[in-house]
Coordinates of C-alpha atoms and ligand atoms in Angstrom, one line a residue:
M1 CA -19.2 -19.9 -7.6
S2 CA -20.0 -19.9 -3.9
N3 CA -23.7 -19.0 -3.3
K4 CA -22.7 -17.2 -0.1
L5 CA -20.4 -14.7 -1.8
N6 CA -22.9 -14.0 -4.5
E7 CA -25.7 -13.7 -2.0
V8 CA -23.8 -11.1 0.0
L9 CA -22.9 -9.1 -3.1
V10 CA -26.5 -9.0 -4.1
K11 CA -27.6 -8.0 -0.6
Q12 CA -25.0 -5.2 -0.4
R13 CA -25.9 -3.9 -3.9
T14 CA -29.6 -3.9 -3.0
A15 CA -28.9 -2.1 0.3
F16 CA -26.7 0.4 -1.6
N17 CA -29.4 1.1 -4.2
L18 CA -31.9 1.9 -1.5
N19 CA -29.5 4.5 0.0
P20 CA -26.9 5.3 -2.7
N21 CA -25.6 8.5 -1.0
S22 CA -25.4 8.0 2.7
S23 CA -25.1 11.0 4.9
W24 CA -22.0 12.1 6.8
N25 CA -23.7 11.1 10.1
E26 CA -24.2 7.5 8.8
R27 CA -20.6 7.3 7.6
K28 CA -19.3 8.9 10.8
D29 CA -21.2 6.4 12.9
K30 CA -19.5 3.5 11.0
L31 CA -16.0 5.0 11.3
M32 CA -16.4 5.6 15.0
K33 CA -17.8 2.1 15.6
L34 CA -14.8 0.7 13.7
G35 CA -12.3 2.8 15.7
K36 CA -13.9 1.6 19.0
A37 CA -13.8 -2.0 18.0
I38 CA -10.2 -1.9 16.9
N39 CA -9.4 -0.2 20.2
E40 CA -11.3 -2.7 22.4
N41 CA -9.8 -5.7 20.6
E42 CA -6.2 -4.5 20.4
G43 CA -5.0 -7.2 22.8
K44 CA -6.8 -10.0 20.8
F45 CA -5.4 -8.7 17.6
Q46 CA -1.9 -8.7 19.1
H47 CA -2.3 -12.3 20.3
A48 CA -3.9 -13.6 17.0
I49 CA -1.2 -12.1 14.8
S50 CA 1.6 -13.3 17.0
E51 CA 0.2 -16.8 17.0
D52 CA -0.2 -16.7 13.2
F53 CA 3.4 -15.6 12.7
G54 CA 4.9 -17.9 15.4
N55 CA 6.0 -14.6 17.1
R56 CA 5.1 -11.1 16.2
S57 CA 6.1 -8.3 18.6
F58 CA 3.0 -6.8 20.3
V59 CA 4.6 -3.4 20.0
E60 CA 5.0 -3.8 16.2
T61 CA 1.3 -4.8 16.0
T62 CA 0.4 -1.6 17.9
V63 CA 2.7 0.7 16.0
A64 CA 2.4 -0.7 12.5
E65 CA -1.2 -1.8 12.5
V66 CA -3.4 -0.4 15.4
T67 CA -2.0 3.2 15.6
I68 CA -1.9 3.6 11.8
I69 CA -5.6 2.6 11.7
H70 CA -6.5 5.1 14.5
G71 CA -4.6 7.8 12.7
A72 CA -6.5 7.2 9.5
I73 CA -9.9 7.1 11.3
K74 CA -9.1 10.4 13.0
H75 CA -8.0 11.9 9.8
A76 CA -11.1 10.7 8.0
L77 CA -13.4 11.9 10.7
K78 CA -11.9 15.4 10.5
H79 CA -11.7 15.7 6.7
T80 CA -14.4 13.5 5.1
P81 CA -17.2 16.1 5.4
K82 CA -15.0 18.5 3.3
W83 CA -14.2 15.7 0.8
M84 CA -17.9 14.8 0.4
R85 CA -18.8 18.3 -0.6
T86 CA -19.8 19.2 -4.2
R87 CA -16.9 21.2 -5.6
K88 CA -17.0 24.1 -7.9
A89 CA -15.0 23.7 -11.1
P90 CA -14.1 26.4 -13.6
T91 CA -16.1 26.9 -16.8
A92 CA -14.4 27.8 -20.1
M93 CA -15.2 31.3 -21.5
Q94 CA -17.3 30.1 -24.4
F95 CA -19.7 28.2 -22.1
K96 CA -20.3 30.9 -19.6
P97 CA -22.6 31.8 -17.8
A98 CA -23.1 28.0 -17.4
T99 CA -21.3 26.5 -14.4
N100 CA -19.5 23.2 -13.6
R101 CA -19.5 21.1 -10.5
I102 CA -17.7 17.9 -9.4
V103 CA -20.0 15.7 -7.3
P104 CA -18.3 12.9 -5.3
Q105 CA -20.5 9.8 -5.2
P106 CA -20.0 6.4 -3.5
L107 CA -19.2 3.7 -6.1
G108 CA -21.4 0.9 -4.5
V109 CA -19.8 -2.4 -3.4
I110 CA -16.1 -2.5 -2.9
G111 CA -14.0 -5.6 -2.8
I112 CA -10.8 -5.7 -0.7
I113 CA -8.2 -8.5 -0.9
S114 CA -5.4 -8.3 1.7
P115 CA -2.1 -10.1 2.3
W116 CA -0.7 -11.6 5.5
N117 CA 2.2 -9.3 6.4
Y118 CA 0.2 -6.6 8.1
P119 CA -3.0 -8.5 8.1
L120 CA -5.1 -6.1 10.2
Q121 CA -3.9 -2.8 8.8
L122 CA -4.0 -3.8 5.1
A123 CA -7.6 -5.0 5.4
V124 CA -8.8 -2.1 7.6
M125 CA -7.0 0.9 5.9
P126 CA -8.8 0.4 2.6
L127 CA -12.0 -0.3 4.6
I128 CA -11.7 3.2 6.2
G129 CA -11.4 4.9 2.8
A130 CA -14.3 2.9 1.4
L131 CA -16.6 3.5 4.4
G132 CA -15.8 7.3 4.4
A133 CA -16.7 7.4 0.7
G134 CA -20.1 5.8 1.6
N135 CA -19.7 2.3 0.1
R136 CA -20.6 -1.3 1.1
I137 CA -17.5 -3.5 1.5
M138 CA -16.5 -7.2 1.2
I139 CA -13.1 -8.2 2.4
K140 CA -11.0 -11.3 1.7
P141 CA -8.1 -11.5 4.2
S142 CA -5.1 -13.8 3.8
E143 CA -5.2 -17.6 4.5
Y144 CA -1.7 -17.4 5.9
T145 CA -3.1 -15.6 9.0
P146 CA -6.2 -17.7 9.8
R147 CA -6.5 -16.6 13.5
L148 CA -6.4 -12.9 12.6
S149 CA -8.7 -13.4 9.6
S150 CA -11.4 -15.1 11.7
L151 CA -11.0 -12.6 14.5
L152 CA -11.5 -9.8 12.0
K153 CA -14.6 -11.5 10.7
S154 CA -16.1 -11.8 14.2
V155 CA -15.1 -8.2 15.3
L156 CA -16.5 -6.6 12.1
G157 CA -19.5 -9.0 12.1
E158 CA -20.4 -7.6 15.6
I159 CA -20.5 -4.0 14.5
F160 CA -21.7 -4.2 10.9
S161 CA -24.5 -6.1 9.2
E162 CA -23.6 -8.4 6.3
D163 CA -25.0 -5.8 3.8
E164 CA -22.6 -3.2 5.2
V165 CA -19.3 -5.0 5.7
Y166 CA -18.6 -8.7 5.1
V167 CA -15.4 -10.7 5.6
A168 CA -14.9 -13.9 3.5
V169 CA -12.4 -16.2 5.0
G170 CA -10.8 -19.0 3.1
G171 CA -7.9 -20.0 0.8
V172 CA -6.9 -19.4 -2.7
E173 CA -10.1 -20.9 -4.1
V174 CA -12.2 -18.4 -2.2
A175 CA -9.8 -15.6 -3.3
Q176 CA -10.3 -16.6 -6.9
E177 CA -14.1 -16.6 -6.6
F178 CA -13.9 -13.4 -4.7
S179 CA -11.8 -11.6 -7.4
S180 CA -14.2 -12.7 -10.1
L181 CA -17.2 -11.0 -8.5
P182 CA -18.5 -7.9 -10.4
F183 CA -17.6 -5.3 -7.7
D184 CA -17.8 -1.6 -8.4
H185 CA -14.1 -1.4 -7.5
L186 CA -11.6 -4.0 -6.3
L187 CA -8.5 -3.1 -4.2
F188 CA -5.9 -5.8 -4.1
T189 CA -2.8 -5.8 -1.9
G190 CA -0.3 -8.6 -2.5
S191 CA 2.3 -9.8 -4.8
T192 CA 2.9 -8.6 -8.4
N193 CA 2.2 -12.2 -9.8
V194 CA -1.1 -12.6 -8.0
G195 CA -1.9 -9.0 -8.9
R196 CA -1.7 -9.9 -12.6
I197 CA -4.2 -12.7 -12.1
V198 CA -6.6 -10.5 -10.0
A199 CA -6.5 -7.7 -12.6
G200 CA -7.3 -10.3 -15.3
A201 CA -10.3 -11.6 -13.3
A202 CA -11.5 -8.1 -12.7
A203 CA -11.1 -7.1 -16.3
K204 CA -13.7 -9.7 -17.3
N205 CA -16.3 -7.6 -15.4
L206 CA -14.7 -4.3 -16.3
T207 CA -14.3 -3.8 -12.5
P208 CA -11.8 -1.0 -11.9
V209 CA -8.8 -2.1 -9.8
T210 CA -6.3 -0.5 -7.4
L211 CA -3.3 -2.8 -7.2
E212 CA -1.0 -2.4 -4.2
L213 CA 1.9 -4.7 -5.1
G214 CA 5.5 -5.3 -4.1
G215 CA 8.9 -5.4 -5.7
K216 CA 12.5 -4.5 -4.9
S217 CA 12.8 -1.1 -3.1
P218 CA 16.3 0.4 -3.5
T219 CA 18.2 2.5 -0.9
I220 CA 20.8 4.9 -2.2
I221 CA 23.5 6.0 0.2
D222 CA 25.1 9.2 -0.9
D223 CA 28.6 10.3 0.0
S224 CA 27.0 13.2 1.9
A225 CA 24.9 10.9 4.1
N226 CA 25.1 10.9 7.9
E227 CA 26.1 7.2 8.1
K228 CA 25.3 6.6 11.7
L229 CA 21.8 7.9 11.2
A230 CA 21.4 6.0 7.9
V231 CA 22.6 2.7 9.6
A232 CA 20.0 3.1 12.4
R233 CA 17.1 3.9 10.2
I234 CA 17.8 1.3 7.6
T235 CA 18.3 -1.4 10.2
N236 CA 15.0 -0.4 11.9
G237 CA 13.1 -0.3 8.5
K238 CA 14.6 -3.6 7.5
L239 CA 13.9 -5.5 10.7
V240 CA 10.4 -4.3 11.5
N241 CA 8.3 -7.4 11.0
A242 CA 11.6 -9.2 10.1
G243 CA 11.7 -7.5 6.7
Q244 CA 8.3 -8.8 5.8
T245 CA 7.2 -5.3 4.7
C246 CA 6.2 -4.3 1.2
V247 CA 8.3 -1.1 1.5
S248 CA 11.2 -2.7 3.3
P249 CA 14.6 -1.5 2.0
D250 CA 15.3 -4.4 -0.4
Y251 CA 19.0 -3.6 -1.3
L252 CA 21.5 -0.8 -0.8
L253 CA 23.6 1.0 -3.5
M254 CA 26.8 2.6 -2.3
P255 CA 30.5 3.0 -3.3
Q256 CA 32.6 -0.2 -3.0
G257 CA 35.1 1.5 -0.6
K258 CA 32.4 2.1 2.0
I259 CA 30.6 -1.3 1.8
D260 CA 32.5 -3.2 4.5
G261 CA 32.4 -0.5 7.1
F262 CA 28.7 0.0 6.5
A263 CA 27.8 -3.7 6.5
D264 CA 29.7 -4.1 9.8
A265 CA 27.8 -1.1 11.3
L266 CA 24.4 -2.6 10.2
I267 CA 25.2 -5.8 11.9
K268 CA 26.3 -4.0 15.1
Q269 CA 23.1 -1.9 15.0
A270 CA 20.9 -5.0 14.6
E271 CA 22.7 -6.6 17.6
T272 CA 22.0 -3.5 19.6
F273 CA 18.3 -3.5 18.7
Y274 CA 18.0 -7.3 19.3
P275 CA 20.7 -8.6 21.8
T276 CA 19.4 -12.1 20.9
F277 CA 17.2 -13.1 18.1
A278 CA 16.1 -16.5 19.3
G279 CA 13.3 -16.3 21.9
N280 CA 13.2 -12.5 21.7
K281 CA 9.6 -11.3 21.9
D282 CA 10.6 -8.1 20.1
Y283 CA 11.7 -10.0 16.9
T284 CA 9.2 -11.3 14.5
S285 CA 9.3 -14.8 13.0
I286 CA 9.0 -15.7 9.3
I287 CA 5.4 -16.4 8.5
A288 CA 5.6 -19.9 7.2
D289 CA 8.1 -22.8 6.5
S290 CA 7.8 -22.2 2.8
H291 CA 8.9 -18.5 3.2
Y292 CA 11.7 -19.6 5.6
A293 CA 13.0 -22.1 3.0
R294 CA 12.7 -19.5 0.2
L295 CA 14.9 -17.1 2.2
Q296 CA 17.5 -19.7 3.0
G297 CA 17.5 -20.7 -0.7
L298 CA 18.2 -17.0 -1.6
L299 CA 21.2 -17.1 0.7
E300 CA 22.5 -20.4 -0.5
D301 CA 22.3 -19.3 -4.1
A302 CA 24.1 -16.0 -3.3
E303 CA 26.9 -17.8 -1.4
I304 CA 27.4 -20.4 -4.2
K305 CA 27.7 -17.4 -6.6
G306 CA 30.4 -15.8 -4.5
A307 CA 28.6 -13.5 -2.1
K308 CA 30.0 -12.7 1.4
I309 CA 27.5 -13.2 4.1
R310 CA 27.5 -11.4 7.5
T311 CA 25.0 -12.6 10.1
A312 CA 23.9 -10.6 13.2
G313 CA 23.9 -12.3 16.6
N314 CA 25.2 -15.6 17.7
D315 CA 22.0 -17.6 18.2
D316 CA 21.6 -21.4 18.2
T317 CA 20.8 -22.1 14.6
Q318 CA 18.5 -25.1 15.5
V319 CA 16.4 -22.9 17.9
M320 CA 16.3 -20.2 15.3
A321 CA 15.0 -22.7 12.6
Q322 CA 12.4 -24.1 15.1
E323 CA 11.2 -20.5 15.7
R324 CA 11.4 -19.7 12.0
R325 CA 13.7 -16.7 12.8
I326 CA 16.4 -15.2 10.6
P327 CA 18.6 -12.5 12.0
L328 CA 19.7 -9.5 9.9
T329 CA 21.9 -11.0 7.2
V330 CA 24.0 -8.6 5.1
V331 CA 25.1 -9.9 1.7
T332 CA 28.0 -8.2 -0.1
N333 CA 30.0 -9.0 -3.3
T334 CA 26.6 -9.3 -5.0
T335 CA 26.2 -9.9 -8.7
P336 CA 23.1 -9.4 -10.8
D337 CA 22.8 -13.1 -11.6
M338 CA 22.1 -13.9 -7.9
K339 CA 18.4 -14.7 -7.2
I340 CA 18.6 -12.3 -4.2
M341 CA 19.1 -9.5 -6.7
Q342 CA 16.3 -10.6 -8.9
E343 CA 13.2 -11.2 -6.7
E344 CA 11.6 -9.3 -3.9
I345 CA 13.3 -10.5 -0.7
F346 CA 10.5 -9.9 1.8
G347 CA 12.7 -11.0 4.8
P348 CA 15.7 -9.8 6.9
L349 CA 18.3 -10.3 4.2
L350 CA 20.0 -7.1 3.0
P351 CA 22.3 -7.2 -0.1
I352 CA 24.6 -4.3 -0.9
V353 CA 25.4 -3.4 -4.5
A354 CA 28.6 -1.5 -5.3
S355 CA 27.9 1.7 -7.2
E356 CA 30.5 4.4 -7.4
T357 CA 28.5 7.4 -8.6
L358 CA 25.0 8.8 -8.5
E359 CA 24.7 8.2 -12.2
S360 CA 25.5 4.5 -11.9
S361 CA 23.0 4.1 -9.0
M362 CA 20.3 5.9 -11.0
E363 CA 21.0 3.7 -14.0
Y364 CA 20.7 0.6 -11.9
V365 CA 17.3 1.7 -10.6
Q366 CA 16.0 2.9 -14.0
E367 CA 16.9 -0.3 -15.8
R368 CA 14.8 -2.3 -13.4
D369 CA 11.1 -2.6 -12.5
R370 CA 9.7 0.6 -11.1
P371 CA 9.8 0.1 -7.3
L372 CA 7.2 0.6 -4.7
A373 CA 9.5 2.7 -2.6
L374 CA 12.9 4.4 -3.0
Y375 CA 15.1 5.7 -0.2
W376 CA 17.9 8.2 -0.4
F377 CA 20.2 9.1 2.4
G378 CA 22.3 12.3 2.1
E379 CA 22.6 16.0 2.8
D380 CA 23.4 17.2 -0.7
K381 CA 20.1 18.8 -1.8
T382 CA 21.2 19.1 -5.5
K383 CA 21.7 15.3 -5.7
R384 CA 18.6 14.7 -3.7
D385 CA 16.5 16.7 -6.1
H386 CA 18.2 14.9 -9.1
V387 CA 17.1 11.6 -7.6
L388 CA 13.6 12.8 -7.0
K389 CA 13.2 14.1 -10.5
N390 CA 14.8 11.3 -12.4
S391 CA 13.5 8.2 -10.6
I392 CA 10.0 6.8 -10.7
S393 CA 8.8 4.9 -7.7
G394 CA 5.5 4.5 -5.8
G395 CA 6.7 6.7 -3.0
V396 CA 9.9 8.0 -1.4
S397 CA 11.4 8.6 2.0
I398 CA 14.4 10.9 2.2
N399 CA 16.8 10.2 5.1
E400 CA 14.3 7.6 6.4
T401 CA 12.8 4.2 5.4
V402 CA 9.2 3.1 5.4
W403 CA 7.6 6.1 7.1
H404 CA 6.2 7.8 4.0
V405 CA 3.6 5.0 4.0
V406 CA 1.8 6.2 7.0
Q407 CA 1.4 9.8 6.0
E408 CA -2.4 10.3 5.5
D409 CA -1.9 13.5 3.5
I410 CA 0.1 12.0 0.7
P411 CA -1.0 9.2 -1.6
F412 CA 0.2 5.6 -1.1
G413 CA 0.5 3.3 -4.1
G414 CA 2.9 1.8 -6.6
V415 CA 3.7 2.5 -10.2
G416 CA 4.0 0.0 -13.0
P417 CA 4.9 -3.5 -11.7
S418 CA 4.7 -2.2 -8.1
G419 CA 1.1 -1.2 -8.5
M420 CA -1.7 0.9 -10.0
G421 CA -3.7 3.7 -8.3
G422 CA -3.4 4.7 -4.6
Y423 CA -5.2 5.3 -1.4
H424 CA -4.9 6.8 2.1
G425 CA -6.6 10.0 3.2
A426 CA -8.2 12.1 0.5
H427 CA -6.7 9.9 -2.2
G428 CA -8.5 6.9 -0.7
F429 CA -11.7 8.8 -0.6
E430 CA -11.4 9.6 -4.3
T431 CA -10.3 6.0 -5.2
F432 CA -13.6 4.7 -3.7
S433 CA -15.7 7.5 -5.1
H434 CA -17.0 8.4 -8.5
M435 CA -16.0 12.0 -9.1
K436 CA -19.0 12.9 -11.2
G437 CA -18.7 15.9 -13.5
V438 CA -21.9 17.9 -13.8
F439 CA -22.5 20.8 -16.2
F440 CA -25.3 23.3 -15.3
Q441 CA -26.5 25.1 -18.4
S442 CA -27.7 28.6 -18.1
K443 CA -31.0 30.0 -19.4
F444 CA -28.8 32.1 -21.7
S445 CA -26.7 29.8 -23.7
G446 CA -24.7 30.6 -26.9
G447 CA -25.2 26.9 -27.9
K448 CA -28.2 27.7 -30.1
M449 CA -25.8 29.6 -32.4
L450 CA -24.4 26.3 -33.4
Y451 CA -27.7 24.6 -34.1
P452 CA -28.2 23.3 -37.7
P453 CA -28.8 24.1 -40.5
Y454 CA -25.1 25.3 -40.7
S455 CA -24.5 28.5 -42.6
D456 CA -22.0 31.3 -43.0
K457 CA -23.1 32.6 -39.6
T458 CA -22.1 29.3 -38.1
Q459 CA -18.7 29.6 -39.6
K460 CA -18.3 33.1 -38.1
V461 CA -19.3 31.8 -34.6
L462 CA -16.8 29.0 -35.0
G463 CA -14.1 31.5 -35.9
L464 CA -14.9 33.5 -32.8
M465 CA -14.9 30.4 -30.6
K466 CA -11.4 29.4 -31.9
K467 CA -10.1 32.9 -31.1
F468 CA -11.3 32.7 -27.5
M469 CA -10.7 29.0 -26.7
Ligands
NAD501 P1 -0.2 -12.9 -2.3 O1 -0.3 -12.2 -3.6 O2 0.3 -14.3 -2.3 O3 -1.7 -12.9 -1.6 C1 -2.4 -11.8 -1.4 C2 -3.9 -12.1 -1.3 O4 -4.3 -12.6 -2.6 C3 -4.3 -13.2 -0.3 O5 -5.5 -12.8 0.4 C4 -4.6 -14.4 -1.1 O6 -5.6 -15.2 -0.6 C5 -5.0 -13.8 -2.4 N1 -4.8 -14.7 -3.6 C6 -3.9 -15.6 -3.7 N2 -4.0 -16.2 -4.9 C7 -5.0 -15.6 -5.6 C8 -5.6 -15.8 -6.8 N3 -5.2 -16.7 -7.7 N4 -6.7 -15.0 -7.2 C9 -7.1 -14.0 -6.3 N5 -6.6 -13.8 -5.1 C10 -5.5 -14.6 -4.7 O7 0.7 -11.9 -1.3 P2 1.2 -12.2 0.1 O8 2.2 -13.3 0.1 O9 0.0 -12.4 1.0 O10 1.8 -10.8 0.5 C11 3.1 -10.5 0.1 C12 3.2 -9.6 -1.1 O11 2.3 -8.5 -1.0 C13 4.6 -9.0 -1.3 O12 4.9 -9.0 -2.7 C14 4.4 -7.6 -0.8 O13 5.4 -6.7 -1.3 C15 3.0 -7.3 -1.2 N6 2.5 -6.2 -0.4 C16 2.2 -5.0 -0.9 C17 1.7 -4.0 -0.1 C18 1.4 -2.7 -0.7 O14 0.7 -1.9 0.0 N7 1.8 -2.3 -1.9 C19 1.5 -4.2 1.2 C20 1.8 -5.5 1.8 C21 2.3 -6.5 1.0

């Protein structure tokens, strides 16, 4: 075990114990410093992330990382004083005139492990929730984005002391050590497989975990859908960050007769968004050779098993490979035995599954792992409500992809294999707080009527209690 990680944890815990319930002013000061630092370093973040990826559009970094962070800070600054307040809770009749309260308390030291795909946002969004809730925080960002990770360390190191916020950079070994620390709460964002390992390591310390995982997020295209709108929104949601988004639409479900027209329209839309893919600053590269090879492998496997492949653009394949870029690639004639239909794609490949009815689409989704996101396109409200009631997914966007994730007023998180727990806004505040229940007994309490020795009188009191409970 690294001495440094242990040393920081002890330092943070000691500092926390000296001031276990920081004031709103202290928390506000930290959130404001964070917002200012993100703002001042936006250009550096854009460059670092782009270099880590090979190319990452600066606009995408601003939209999908920086502005989301600013929105969350603004929301936290506005609402945290209210979230921090002690809340009244009802008291059951038989205990009156006693009263109940719920007292939100910081948990202590929070661990955050983040992935590479939105390397700034996915480290800083949980940080905002944990700071607002009054905690000390240790962060372990991904080794796949080394420039961003060390920039984050230096930016946060300038505004926070080690016993407030600490960033531990390093590879899997550091991550393993990090996840075995006895944090008061650990939030992990990453793959389902690593999530299992992290949950196991945390369980040894009985450290509670929030797991923000991945999976295959389905998109159902109903007959009543406005196809033009659906094509634009799906293409946009799929190609932001070149599909390397946890809530990227992973595959589409629609009637066979509509597939060819829809697939052609998706390709056309992608070519409108990105007239070229090679050399285009707006289009993001695949993070690493291993992921590039994995995606090519999914395509080869699908093709061997009879899939039809449509590729957007007409770029030089050698240049594209050098730049680790893959254009939108729509895969039709899919079958369940194809690897592309079995594992999370996490890239710009979009398979379409033929499904004739709402029932068959629902069955397809229900038979598989509960997804992180589900998308439904259509105007028929009865069918929409049927899908909402009968499918279980982390979150949903209706007639849109991806955007439910950045709503600070609704929880964000997965369910089952796509995650456990959630955060953002008030939900993040509660994730990183202990919501302590406190019972205030009154001078006049009926409790003494139940003191031993038990007698017939006790039985009468119990009878009355049962009647009123
Ligand atoms: P990953 O699971 O490979 O890595 C995530 C983090 O875990 C990294 O910081 C890494 O250093 C660390 N890690 C790796 N091995 C570890 C181990 N043995 N013990 C402890 N920590 C370890 O994920 P990734 O490739 O960086 O990210 C892609 C995955 O993350 C996808 O599955 C995607 O869907 C998911 N994701 C989920 C969300 C969400 O909010 N639900 C957001 C983004 C990405």
